[in-house]
Amino acid sequence: MTFADAVPGPDGRPLDQIRLSGVTATGHHGVLAEERAEGQTFRADVVLHLDTQAAAGSDDLAATVSYADVAEDVHDVLTGAPVDLVETVAERIAAVVLAYAPVQAVDVRVHKPQAPIAVPFDDVEIVVRRDREHLPVVPPHPQRTVAAEREDGPEPAPAAEPQPVLVPPTPVPAAPVEAPVAPVADLSPSVPGPDETMISAVPSQFAVATAPEPASSSAQEVEAEPAQAEVPPAPEPPAPEPVPHDPLDVPPSEPVEAVLALGSNIGDPQGTLRAAVTDIDRIPGLQVMEVSPLARTAAVGPEQPDFLNAVLLVRTTLPPRDLLGACQEVELLHGRVRDERWGPRTLDVDLVQYGSLVASADDLELPHPRARERAFVLVPWAEVDPEAVLGGLGGGPVAQLAATAPDRPGIRWLALDWLTEAATTGAVAAQPQAAEQPHHDHDASSGAQPAVEEAAPHLPTGYPSAGHEAPSSEVPAMDRDQMPPSIPVPRQETPPGTAQGYEAAAPEGGVGTGHEDAMVHEVPAGHDEAPGQTDEAGWTYEPEILPTRQEPPAFVPAAPVPSPSAQPDHADQAGYGTQQPYEPQPGYAPQPAYEPQPGYEPRAVYGTEPQPAYEPQPAYEPQPAYEPQPAYEPQPAYEPQPAYEPRAVYGTQPQPVFADQQPAAPYVPVPPAGRPPSSAEQPTIPAPQPQAYPAQGFAPQQHAPVPPAPDAGPPRHP
Ligand SMILES: Nc1ncnc2c1ncn2[C@@H]1O[C@H](COP(=O)(O)OP(=O)(O)OP(=O)(O)O)[C@@H](O)[C@H]1O
Ligand SMILES: Nc1nc2c(c(=O)[nH]1)N=C(CO)CN2
C-alpha cells in the first residue's frame, strides 16, 4: 500500500482508502449509434478516501461506507441511462460515491476496452479525482437529458432511482452584499422548469441537491450520518419540500456574475437602453456592476435599422430562469413585441452567461448559443471586461472572438459615456448630412406610437435608420419629419494613456460608419473633419474607438471590408442590411483555433484593482464537517495503547511497500480553481452613475474554471 496519491485529511495526515476495482457491466454509453444500440463492456475502479478509524474502533459498518453498496451504485451508473462520453460516466460515478458522507474524495477510473477504435489497442480509460471542493459537475443520476433523447439508439429507461445528496463544500463566507441583492441561504422551492435541462457543467455553488427518497440505501447512508444512535420513529414526518432538480431553477449559494446583452433598434434606442439599465438594476436580487460602451451596429438578420447594443455585467442571486424572466419583463416594459425572429425590437435583453453554468433547455440555453459569433455582443463585452471568457462550446476569450466575429465590420462606433447626462442633452444639434431632410424634435405625446408610449412613456421616438422604415408593427414607421435628432456620440475626453486606455483611431479612408441619411454624425471619406473635431453644428466626429493596448487580448483592429462603392459610410449602398450575417467577411484571415490559455480563466470580480480573490480561499480548508466526529472520541478502549504511538510516522517516513502494492496511480493533480492575478491592472469602464450602481460591498468571488461541455462537441473518446 502506498499513500503516494493519498488525500490529506483535516489534520494533514493521509486519509484511509477503500479500493474497489473491476466493477464490470454492459453499458450503452457512447457517441455512435451502434454503441447505443448494442452496448459494450465498461469496467470501473474506485478509490474512496475517508477516515476509517472510527469504524474500526467501533467495528460498526454504519460508521464507514459499505463497499457492497458502492459497488452496486457504480454498477447502476454503468448500466444506467446512456451518455455520450466516458468522462460523463466517470463523473457520475464520482457523484454517487461522494453521496456517501464519510467519503472526502474519490478516484474513479472507467475502462472502455471495446471502444470503437480502428487500430489494435488494449484499453481506454478515464481517470478523475473529485472531492468536496471539486465536486462533480453532473448529478449522480442522470436527469432526462437532451442527449438521452437521441433517436439513434434504444433508450434503456433510467432506473427511477433515488437522488443522493451531493454534500456541497463549506461556502466561502462572502462579504456583506449591498441591497438589493438578497442573500439566498438555501434551495428554496421554486417552480420546477422543464426537466429536459442538460447540464454540461455546473459550478460548485450549483451542485445539485436533490431530495433523498427514504427507500434508498444511498440516501439512507447520507441521512443517517453519523448513524450512531438509533433514530426513534418520528410520528408524522413532514413531507420533504420539493427541491428543484433543474439547475436553471436553483438559486446560487452566493451571488453569481452574469452577463446581459442589450439591443434596440426602434423607438428611441438610446433612451430605451438607458432606462433598461435602470430597470434591470432595480430587479430584486440583481445589481448592475458594469455597463459597457454603447455600440452602434449593423443589424444582423433581416434588413432593418442599425442597432444600439450594450452589455451589462451584473451580480445576481436569482436562478437563471428567474433572471431570464425578469429580463423579459423589462423587455415588455419597453414595448417589446415578438413578431419576427431577429426582427426589429424596442428592446432585447439576452442572458449571455451565468457564472460558468453550461445548460440547455427549451426556454433557456447558457451560455447564449449565438453569443460567440456576435460582435455586437462580444465587442462591448470585451470593452468592459477585456479578459472576459465566454464559456461553453465554441467559447473562448471574448476579445479574441470579438475580433473575428463575422459581423465585426458592422460595428460602427462605440460611445463610452452614453449613460451620462451629457449624452442626451448633447443630442439635439442639427446634423448637417440630414439637412435636406429637416428634423423636428419629436413630440413624445404626438401619438405617433401610442402602443409603445402607453407601455413605456420614455420611448416616444423613432430611431433614424439607414433609410429603412422600421417594419415592426409595434412602432409604426415614422415620417422622416418626425424623426428625432438622433443619438449623440459624445466624445470621450480621456486623453490617450489615461485609465481608459483608448484613443480614437480612424480607419483609413474615413470612418466608414455612417449612413447617408444617418443622424448620428459621421465623417465620410475625405471629409474635412479630423477625429475629435467638432463641427459648426456641434457634432463631434466619433470614429470607431479601438483600444491601443498591445497585450492580449486586445482588439485586433478590423480589416477594411471591401465595399463595392468604396464609400463605406453609405451603409445602405454597401448592403449592410442584406449581407449574409454569419459568413466570414473577406479580408479576415482565418484565426487559429482557440487554445485554452491559462490566463484567460474567468476573472474573480469585475473591478480595476488587483484581485485578492485569486489567492487560495482559506475557508475551504479545513472543512469542519469532516473533522473527527466527537461521538467517536475519546474511545477509552484504545487508550493508552503505546504500541500504536507515535502516530506521526504516517506520511512522514518512508512507507513499507506491500506485496499488493499497485503501481502509483497516474492521477493528475487537480489544478487550483483560481488563476493568477492579471499582470496588468485592466482598465474598465465604470458605470457612469456611481451613485446608482455602486460597485462596492461585494466579496471577490472566485470562478470555477469553465470545464469543457462533456456532452457537446466532437467526441474525443467515443
Ligand atoms: N440565453 C438566452 N437568453 C435569452 N433568451 C434565451 C436564451 N436561451 C434561450 N432563450 C429563449 O429564446 C427565446 C427568444 O428570445 P428572443 O426573442 O430574445 O430571440 P431573438 O433575440 O430574436 O434571437 P436570439 O435568441 O438569436 O437573440 C426566448 O423566449 C427565450 O426563452
Ligand atoms: N446588430 C445587431 N443585430 C441583431 C441584434 C442586435 O442586438 N444587434 N439582435 C438580434 C436578435 O437578438 C438580431 N440581430
PDB file of N, CA, C and O in Angstrom, residues 147-211:
ATOM      1  N   ALA A 147     -29.300  14.638 -24.643  1.00  0.00           N
ATOM      2  CA  ALA A 147     -28.546  13.562 -25.272  1.00  0.00           C
ATOM      3  C   ALA A 147     -29.310  12.247 -25.163  1.00  0.00           C
ATOM      4  O   ALA A 147     -29.316  11.435 -26.072  1.00  0.00           O
ATOM      5  N   ALA A 148     -29.997  12.092 -24.029  1.00  0.00           N
ATOM      6  CA  ALA A 148     -30.691  10.834 -23.814  1.00  0.00           C
ATOM      7  C   ALA A 148     -31.923  10.715 -24.695  1.00  0.00           C
ATOM      8  O   ALA A 148     -32.526   9.665 -24.778  1.00  0.00           O
ATOM      9  N   GLU A 149     -32.289  11.817 -25.319  1.00  0.00           N
ATOM     10  CA  GLU A 149     -33.466  11.760 -26.165  1.00  0.00           C
ATOM     11  C   GLU A 149     -33.120  11.460 -27.609  1.00  0.00           C
ATOM     12  O   GLU A 149     -33.962  11.509 -28.481  1.00  0.00           O
ATOM     13  N   ARG A 150     -31.854  11.165 -27.831  1.00  0.00           N
ATOM     14  CA  ARG A 150     -31.462  10.890 -29.199  1.00  0.00           C
ATOM     15  C   ARG A 150     -32.286   9.748 -29.766  1.00  0.00           C
ATOM     16  O   ARG A 150     -32.722   8.858 -29.065  1.00  0.00           O
ATOM     17  N   GLU A 151     -32.430   9.816 -31.063  1.00  0.00           N
ATOM     18  CA  GLU A 151     -33.232   8.774 -31.677  1.00  0.00           C
ATOM     19  C   GLU A 151     -32.366   7.701 -32.300  1.00  0.00           C
ATOM     20  O   GLU A 151     -32.853   6.787 -32.932  1.00  0.00           O
ATOM     21  N   ASP A 152     -31.088   7.807 -32.102  1.00  0.00           N
ATOM     22  CA  ASP A 152     -30.219   6.879 -32.802  1.00  0.00           C
ATOM     23  C   ASP A 152     -29.877   5.652 -31.968  1.00  0.00           C
ATOM     24  O   ASP A 152     -28.921   4.978 -32.211  1.00  0.00           O
ATOM     25  N   GLY A 153     -30.634   5.367 -31.019  1.00  0.00           N
ATOM     26  CA  GLY A 153     -30.360   4.168 -30.257  1.00  0.00           C
ATOM     27  C   GLY A 153     -31.475   3.917 -29.278  1.00  0.00           C
ATOM     28  O   GLY A 153     -32.282   4.781 -29.000  1.00  0.00           O
ATOM     29  N   PRO A 154     -31.521   2.717 -28.775  1.00  0.00           N
ATOM     30  CA  PRO A 154     -32.574   2.426 -27.814  1.00  0.00           C
ATOM     31  C   PRO A 154     -32.312   3.164 -26.524  1.00  0.00           C
ATOM     32  O   PRO A 154     -31.183   3.520 -26.223  1.00  0.00           O
ATOM     33  N   GLU A 155     -33.328   3.361 -25.818  1.00  0.00           N
ATOM     34  CA  GLU A 155     -33.217   4.107 -24.572  1.00  0.00           C
ATOM     35  C   GLU A 155     -33.537   3.218 -23.405  1.00  0.00           C
ATOM     36  O   GLU A 155     -34.688   3.116 -22.993  1.00  0.00           O
ATOM     37  N   PRO A 156     -32.553   2.503 -22.897  1.00  0.00           N
ATOM     38  CA  PRO A 156     -32.860   1.771 -21.666  1.00  0.00           C
ATOM     39  C   PRO A 156     -33.323   2.792 -20.645  1.00  0.00           C
ATOM     40  O   PRO A 156     -32.619   3.756 -20.370  1.00  0.00           O
ATOM     41  N   ALA A 157     -34.516   2.589 -20.148  1.00  0.00           N
ATOM     42  CA  ALA A 157     -35.075   3.594 -19.247  1.00  0.00           C
ATOM     43  C   ALA A 157     -34.186   3.720 -18.024  1.00  0.00           C
ATOM     44  O   ALA A 157     -33.838   2.727 -17.402  1.00  0.00           O
ATOM     45  N   PRO A 158     -33.816   4.927 -17.701  1.00  0.00           N
ATOM     46  CA  PRO A 158     -33.015   5.084 -16.495  1.00  0.00           C
ATOM     47  C   PRO A 158     -33.824   4.638 -15.295  1.00  0.00           C
ATOM     48  O   PRO A 158     -35.009   4.930 -15.181  1.00  0.00           O
ATOM     49  N   ALA A 159     -33.166   3.896 -14.435  1.00  0.00           N
ATOM     50  CA  ALA A 159     -33.864   3.412 -13.259  1.00  0.00           C
ATOM     51  C   ALA A 159     -34.382   4.585 -12.449  1.00  0.00           C
ATOM     52  O   ALA A 159     -33.712   5.589 -12.303  1.00  0.00           O
ATOM     53  N   ALA A 160     -35.590   4.430 -11.979  1.00  0.00           N
ATOM     54  CA  ALA A 160     -36.151   5.503 -11.163  1.00  0.00           C
ATOM     55  C   ALA A 160     -35.513   5.427  -9.788  1.00  0.00           C
ATOM     56  O   ALA A 160     -36.055   4.869  -8.849  1.00  0.00           O
ATOM     57  N   GLU A 161     -34.344   5.945  -9.721  1.00  0.00           N
ATOM     58  CA  GLU A 161     -33.565   5.758  -8.514  1.00  0.00           C
ATOM     59  C   GLU A 161     -33.603   6.976  -7.631  1.00  0.00           C
ATOM     60  O   GLU A 161     -33.870   8.069  -8.079  1.00  0.00           O
ATOM     61  N   PRO A 162     -33.293   6.749  -6.401  1.00  0.00           N
ATOM     62  CA  PRO A 162     -33.209   7.895  -5.501  1.00  0.00           C
ATOM     63  C   PRO A 162     -32.080   8.802  -5.912  1.00  0.00           C
ATOM     64  O   PRO A 162     -31.123   8.375  -6.549  1.00  0.00           O
ATOM     65  N   GLN A 163     -32.212  10.024  -5.576  1.00  0.00           N
ATOM     66  CA  GLN A 163     -31.198  11.005  -5.914  1.00  0.00           C
ATOM     67  C   GLN A 163     -30.383  11.330  -4.670  1.00  0.00           C
ATOM     68  O   GLN A 163     -30.844  12.053  -3.793  1.00  0.00           O
ATOM     69  N   PRO A 164     -29.223  10.771  -4.568  1.00  0.00           N
ATOM     70  CA  PRO A 164     -28.420  11.094  -3.391  1.00  0.00           C
ATOM     71  C   PRO A 164     -28.103  12.582  -3.341  1.00  0.00           C
ATOM     72  O   PRO A 164     -28.134  13.276  -4.340  1.00  0.00           O
ATOM     73  N   VAL A 165     -27.789  12.976  -2.179  1.00  0.00           N
ATOM     74  CA  VAL A 165     -27.491  14.387  -1.973  1.00  0.00           C
ATOM     75  C   VAL A 165     -26.008  14.609  -2.144  1.00  0.00           C
ATOM     76  O   VAL A 165     -25.194  13.874  -1.610  1.00  0.00           O
ATOM     77  N   LEU A 166     -25.673  15.589  -2.950  1.00  0.00           N
ATOM     78  CA  LEU A 166     -24.285  15.997  -3.026  1.00  0.00           C
ATOM     79  C   LEU A 166     -24.033  16.939  -1.873  1.00  0.00           C
ATOM     80  O   LEU A 166     -24.709  17.945  -1.739  1.00  0.00           O
ATOM     81  N   VAL A 167     -23.095  16.586  -1.060  1.00  0.00           N
ATOM     82  CA  VAL A 167     -22.804  17.461   0.062  1.00  0.00           C
ATOM     83  C   VAL A 167     -21.941  18.593  -0.450  1.00  0.00           C
ATOM     84  O   VAL A 167     -20.851  18.363  -0.948  1.00  0.00           O
ATOM     85  N   PRO A 168     -22.454  19.795  -0.423  1.00  0.00           N
ATOM     86  CA  PRO A 168     -21.687  20.899  -1.000  1.00  0.00           C
ATOM     87  C   PRO A 168     -20.524  21.286  -0.108  1.00  0.00           C
ATOM     88  O   PRO A 168     -20.514  20.971   1.082  1.00  0.00           O
ATOM     89  N   PRO A 169     -19.552  21.953  -0.689  1.00  0.00           N
ATOM     90  CA  PRO A 169     -18.435  22.404   0.138  1.00  0.00           C
ATOM     91  C   PRO A 169     -18.903  23.490   1.071  1.00  0.00           C
ATOM     92  O   PRO A 169     -19.917  24.131   0.837  1.00  0.00           O
ATOM     93  N   THR A 170     -18.131  23.669   2.125  1.00  0.00           N
ATOM     94  CA  THR A 170     -18.436  24.771   3.014  1.00  0.00           C
ATOM     95  C   THR A 170     -18.333  26.049   2.215  1.00  0.00           C
ATOM     96  O   THR A 170     -17.304  26.319   1.608  1.00  0.00           O
ATOM     97  N   PRO A 171     -19.413  26.815   2.177  1.00  0.00           N
ATOM     98  CA  PRO A 171     -19.330  28.018   1.344  1.00  0.00           C
ATOM     99  C   PRO A 171     -18.343  29.027   1.897  1.00  0.00           C
ATOM    100  O   PRO A 171     -18.181  29.148   3.107  1.00  0.00           O
ATOM    101  N   VAL A 172     -17.708  29.694   0.993  1.00  0.00           N
ATOM    102  CA  VAL A 172     -16.822  30.768   1.412  1.00  0.00           C
ATOM    103  C   VAL A 172     -17.688  31.903   1.922  1.00  0.00           C
ATOM    104  O   VAL A 172     -18.584  32.350   1.221  1.00  0.00           O
ATOM    105  N   PRO A 173     -17.424  32.338   3.146  1.00  0.00           N
ATOM    106  CA  PRO A 173     -18.255  33.440   3.625  1.00  0.00           C
ATOM    107  C   PRO A 173     -18.038  34.672   2.776  1.00  0.00           C
ATOM    108  O   PRO A 173     -16.896  35.103   2.568  1.00  0.00           O
ATOM    109  N   ALA A 174     -19.104  35.170   2.242  1.00  0.00           N
ATOM    110  CA  ALA A 174     -18.982  36.338   1.377  1.00  0.00           C
ATOM    111  C   ALA A 174     -19.078  37.594   2.210  1.00  0.00           C
ATOM    112  O   ALA A 174     -19.752  37.627   3.238  1.00  0.00           O
ATOM    113  N   ALA A 175     -18.375  38.608   1.767  1.00  0.00           N
ATOM    114  CA  ALA A 175     -18.509  39.898   2.418  1.00  0.00           C
ATOM    115  C   ALA A 175     -19.944  40.362   2.238  1.00  0.00           C
ATOM    116  O   ALA A 175     -20.626  39.944   1.310  1.00  0.00           O
ATOM    117  N   PRO A 176     -20.383  41.213   3.148  1.00  0.00           N
ATOM    118  CA  PRO A 176     -21.778  41.642   3.051  1.00  0.00           C
ATOM    119  C   PRO A 176     -22.074  42.220   1.683  1.00  0.00           C
ATOM    120  O   PRO A 176     -21.277  42.970   1.132  1.00  0.00           O
ATOM    121  N   VAL A 177     -23.173  41.804   1.155  1.00  0.00           N
ATOM    122  CA  VAL A 177     -23.568  42.284  -0.162  1.00  0.00           C
ATOM    123  C   VAL A 177     -24.614  43.365   0.013  1.00  0.00           C
ATOM    124  O   VAL A 177     -25.559  43.203   0.765  1.00  0.00           O
ATOM    125  N   GLU A 178     -24.406  44.419  -0.699  1.00  0.00           N
ATOM    126  CA  GLU A 178     -25.337  45.532  -0.583  1.00  0.00           C
ATOM    127  C   GLU A 178     -26.702  45.175  -1.108  1.00  0.00           C
ATOM    128  O   GLU A 178     -26.835  44.423  -2.052  1.00  0.00           O
ATOM    129  N   ALA A 179     -27.706  45.754  -0.492  1.00  0.00           N
ATOM    130  CA  ALA A 179     -29.029  45.622  -1.063  1.00  0.00           C
ATOM    131  C   ALA A 179     -28.965  46.193  -2.469  1.00  0.00           C
ATOM    132  O   ALA A 179     -28.160  47.072  -2.731  1.00  0.00           O
ATOM    133  N   PRO A 180     -29.719  45.758  -3.417  1.00  0.00           N
ATOM    134  CA  PRO A 180     -30.859  44.874  -3.236  1.00  0.00           C
ATOM    135  C   PRO A 180     -30.554  43.398  -3.414  1.00  0.00           C
ATOM    136  O   PRO A 180     -31.486  42.620  -3.555  1.00  0.00           O
ATOM    137  N   VAL A 181     -29.328  43.021  -3.469  1.00  0.00           N
ATOM    138  CA  VAL A 181     -29.064  41.600  -3.639  1.00  0.00           C
ATOM    139  C   VAL A 181     -29.300  40.902  -2.310  1.00  0.00           C
ATOM    140  O   VAL A 181     -28.613  41.155  -1.337  1.00  0.00           O
ATOM    141  N   ALA A 182     -30.306  40.090  -2.280  1.00  0.00           N
ATOM    142  CA  ALA A 182     -30.632  39.412  -1.042  1.00  0.00           C
ATOM    143  C   ALA A 182     -29.899  38.095  -0.989  1.00  0.00           C
ATOM    144  O   ALA A 182     -29.943  37.332  -1.938  1.00  0.00           O
ATOM    145  N   PRO A 183     -29.205  37.820   0.100  1.00  0.00           N
ATOM    146  CA  PRO A 183     -28.518  36.539   0.162  1.00  0.00           C
ATOM    147  C   PRO A 183     -29.522  35.399   0.148  1.00  0.00           C
ATOM    148  O   PRO A 183     -30.587  35.482   0.764  1.00  0.00           O
ATOM    149  N   VAL A 184     -29.205  34.390  -0.577  1.00  0.00           N
ATOM    150  CA  VAL A 184     -30.086  33.231  -0.638  1.00  0.00           C
ATOM    151  C   VAL A 184     -29.439  32.129   0.144  1.00  0.00           C
ATOM    152  O   VAL A 184     -28.367  31.658  -0.198  1.00  0.00           O
ATOM    153  N   ALA A 185     -30.068  31.760   1.205  1.00  0.00           N
ATOM    154  CA  ALA A 185     -29.409  30.848   2.121  1.00  0.00           C
ATOM    155  C   ALA A 185     -29.602  29.399   1.736  1.00  0.00           C
ATOM    156  O   ALA A 185     -28.759  28.566   1.954  1.00  0.00           O
ATOM    157  N   ASP A 186     -30.701  29.090   1.170  1.00  0.00           N
ATOM    158  CA  ASP A 186     -30.946  27.680   0.911  1.00  0.00           C
ATOM    159  C   ASP A 186     -31.615  27.509  -0.441  1.00  0.00           C
ATOM    160  O   ASP A 186     -31.891  28.455  -1.151  1.00  0.00           O
ATOM    161  N   LEU A 187     -31.849  26.271  -0.742  1.00  0.00           N
ATOM    162  CA  LEU A 187     -32.500  25.976  -2.013  1.00  0.00           C
ATOM    163  C   LEU A 187     -33.996  26.092  -1.813  1.00  0.00           C
ATOM    164  O   LEU A 187     -34.676  25.146  -1.467  1.00  0.00           O
ATOM    165  N   SER A 188     -34.491  27.258  -2.012  1.00  0.00           N
ATOM    166  CA  SER A 188     -35.916  27.429  -1.799  1.00  0.00           C
ATOM    167  C   SER A 188     -36.657  26.772  -2.936  1.00  0.00           C
ATOM    168  O   SER A 188     -36.198  26.747  -4.072  1.00  0.00           O
ATOM    169  N   PRO A 189     -37.795  26.243  -2.623  1.00  0.00           N
ATOM    170  CA  PRO A 189     -38.527  25.593  -3.699  1.00  0.00           C
ATOM    171  C   PRO A 189     -38.985  26.609  -4.711  1.00  0.00           C
ATOM    172  O   PRO A 189     -39.390  27.708  -4.366  1.00  0.00           O
ATOM    173  N   SER A 190     -38.886  26.279  -5.918  1.00  0.00           N
ATOM    174  CA  SER A 190     -39.404  27.155  -6.949  1.00  0.00           C
ATOM    175  C   SER A 190     -40.044  26.283  -8.002  1.00  0.00           C
ATOM    176  O   SER A 190     -39.928  25.079  -7.988  1.00  0.00           O
ATOM    177  N   VAL A 191     -40.719  26.950  -8.858  1.00  0.00           N
ATOM    178  CA  VAL A 191     -41.453  26.188  -9.863  1.00  0.00           C
ATOM    179  C   VAL A 191     -40.469  25.379 -10.688  1.00  0.00           C
ATOM    180  O   VAL A 191     -39.585  25.937 -11.326  1.00  0.00           O
ATOM    181  N   PRO A 192     -40.570  24.105 -10.654  1.00  0.00           N
ATOM    182  CA  PRO A 192     -39.628  23.324 -11.444  1.00  0.00           C
ATOM    183  C   PRO A 192     -39.836  23.591 -12.923  1.00  0.00           C
ATOM    184  O   PRO A 192     -40.972  23.643 -13.394  1.00  0.00           O
ATOM    185  N   GLY A 193     -38.766  23.762 -13.604  1.00  0.00           N
ATOM    186  CA  GLY A 193     -38.849  24.004 -15.032  1.00  0.00           C
ATOM    187  C   GLY A 193     -38.946  22.692 -15.762  1.00  0.00           C
ATOM    188  O   GLY A 193     -39.047  21.632 -15.153  1.00  0.00           O
ATOM    189  N   PRO A 194     -38.875  22.785 -17.044  1.00  0.00           N
ATOM    190  CA  PRO A 194     -38.875  21.553 -17.820  1.00  0.00           C
ATOM    191  C   PRO A 194     -37.681  20.710 -17.406  1.00  0.00           C
ATOM    192  O   PRO A 194     -36.618  21.247 -17.188  1.00  0.00           O
ATOM    193  N   ASP A 195     -37.896  19.428 -17.291  1.00  0.00           N
ATOM    194  CA  ASP A 195     -36.781  18.625 -16.787  1.00  0.00           C
ATOM    195  C   ASP A 195     -35.872  18.156 -17.899  1.00  0.00           C
ATOM    196  O   ASP A 195     -35.137  17.211 -17.773  1.00  0.00           O
ATOM    197  N   GLU A 196     -35.933  18.842 -19.046  1.00  0.00           N
ATOM    198  CA  GLU A 196     -35.051  18.442 -20.135  1.00  0.00           C
ATOM    199  C   GLU A 196     -33.683  19.090 -20.027  1.00  0.00           C
ATOM    200  O   GLU A 196     -32.845  18.917 -20.885  1.00  0.00           O
ATOM    201  N   THR A 197     -33.499  19.869 -19.024  1.00  0.00           N
ATOM    202  CA  THR A 197     -32.244  20.601 -18.975  1.00  0.00           C
ATOM    203  C   THR A 197     -31.059  19.671 -19.011  1.00  0.00           C
ATOM    204  O   THR A 197     -30.972  18.718 -18.265  1.00  0.00           O
ATOM    205  N   MET A 198     -30.171  19.974 -19.903  1.00  0.00           N
ATOM    206  CA  MET A 198     -28.945  19.207 -19.990  1.00  0.00           C
ATOM    207  C   MET A 198     -27.851  20.024 -19.322  1.00  0.00           C
ATOM    208  O   MET A 198     -27.591  21.155 -19.716  1.00  0.00           O
ATOM    209  N   ILE A 199     -27.284  19.453 -18.312  1.00  0.00           N
ATOM    210  CA  ILE A 199     -26.218  20.172 -17.627  1.00  0.00           C
ATOM    211  C   ILE A 199     -24.908  19.682 -18.193  1.00  0.00           C
ATOM    212  O   ILE A 199     -24.633  18.494 -18.200  1.00  0.00           O
ATOM    213  N   SER A 200     -24.141  20.574 -18.659  1.00  0.00           N
ATOM    214  CA  SER A 200     -22.830  20.183 -19.129  1.00  0.00           C
ATOM    215  C   SER A 200     -21.766  20.545 -18.122  1.00  0.00           C
ATOM    216  O   SER A 200     -20.733  19.929 -18.059  1.00  0.00           O
ATOM    217  N   ALA A 201     -21.996  21.554 -17.397  1.00  0.00           N
ATOM    218  CA  ALA A 201     -21.035  21.935 -16.375  1.00  0.00           C
ATOM    219  C   ALA A 201     -21.785  22.760 -15.359  1.00  0.00           C
ATOM    220  O   ALA A 201     -22.596  23.590 -15.710  1.00  0.00           O
ATOM    221  N   VAL A 202     -21.548  22.464 -14.150  1.00  0.00           N
ATOM    222  CA  VAL A 202     -22.238  23.186 -13.093  1.00  0.00           C
ATOM    223  C   VAL A 202     -21.194  23.644 -12.087  1.00  0.00           C
ATOM    224  O   VAL A 202     -20.442  22.839 -11.573  1.00  0.00           O
ATOM    225  N   PRO A 203     -21.123  24.919 -11.856  1.00  0.00           N
ATOM    226  CA  PRO A 203     -20.182  25.372 -10.852  1.00  0.00           C
ATOM    227  C   PRO A 203     -20.573  24.838  -9.486  1.00  0.00           C
ATOM    228  O   PRO A 203     -21.719  24.489  -9.257  1.00  0.00           O
ATOM    229  N   SER A 204     -19.607  24.777  -8.619  1.00  0.00           N
ATOM    230  CA  SER A 204     -19.849  24.087  -7.365  1.00  0.00           C
ATOM    231  C   SER A 204     -20.997  24.700  -6.591  1.00  0.00           C
ATOM    232  O   SER A 204     -21.702  24.021  -5.879  1.00  0.00           O
ATOM    233  N   GLN A 205     -21.195  25.999  -6.770  1.00  0.00           N
ATOM    234  CA  GLN A 205     -22.278  26.574  -5.986  1.00  0.00           C
ATOM    235  C   GLN A 205     -23.635  26.135  -6.486  1.00  0.00           C
ATOM    236  O   GLN A 205     -24.636  26.401  -5.881  1.00  0.00           O
ATOM    237  N   PHE A 206     -23.650  25.451  -7.655  1.00  0.00           N
ATOM    238  CA  PHE A 206     -24.917  24.947  -8.156  1.00  0.00           C
ATOM    239  C   PHE A 206     -24.996  23.438  -8.018  1.00  0.00           C
ATOM    240  O   PHE A 206     -25.788  22.806  -8.685  1.00  0.00           O
ATOM    241  N   ALA A 207     -24.158  22.871  -7.175  1.00  0.00           N
ATOM    242  CA  ALA A 207     -24.197  21.433  -7.024  1.00  0.00           C
ATOM    243  C   ALA A 207     -25.635  21.021  -6.757  1.00  0.00           C
ATOM    244  O   ALA A 207     -26.306  21.590  -5.917  1.00  0.00           O
ATOM    245  N   VAL A 208     -26.061  20.067  -7.506  1.00  0.00           N
ATOM    246  CA  VAL A 208     -27.471  19.714  -7.430  1.00  0.00           C
ATOM    247  C   VAL A 208     -27.749  18.964  -6.137  1.00  0.00           C
ATOM    248  O   VAL A 208     -27.147  17.950  -5.842  1.00  0.00           O
ATOM    249  N   ALA A 209     -28.611  19.497  -5.361  1.00  0.00           N
ATOM    250  CA  ALA A 209     -29.049  18.812  -4.155  1.00  0.00           C
ATOM    251  C   ALA A 209     -30.447  18.312  -4.418  1.00  0.00           C
ATOM    252  O   ALA A 209     -31.346  19.074  -4.730  1.00  0.00           O
ATOM    253  N   THR A 210     -30.619  17.046  -4.345  1.00  0.00           N
ATOM    254  CA  THR A 210     -31.925  16.502  -4.673  1.00  0.00           C
ATOM    255  C   THR A 210     -32.459  15.748  -3.475  1.00  0.00           C
ATOM    256  O   THR A 210     -31.725  15.267  -2.635  1.00  0.00           O
ATOM    257  N   ALA A 211     -33.743  15.680  -3.451  1.00  0.00           N
ATOM    258  CA  ALA A 211     -34.381  15.119  -2.268  1.00  0.00           C
ATOM    259  C   ALA A 211     -34.167  13.619  -2.199  1.00  0.00           C
ATOM    260  O   ALA A 211     -34.446  12.901  -3.159  1.00  0.00           O
TER     261      ALA A 211
END
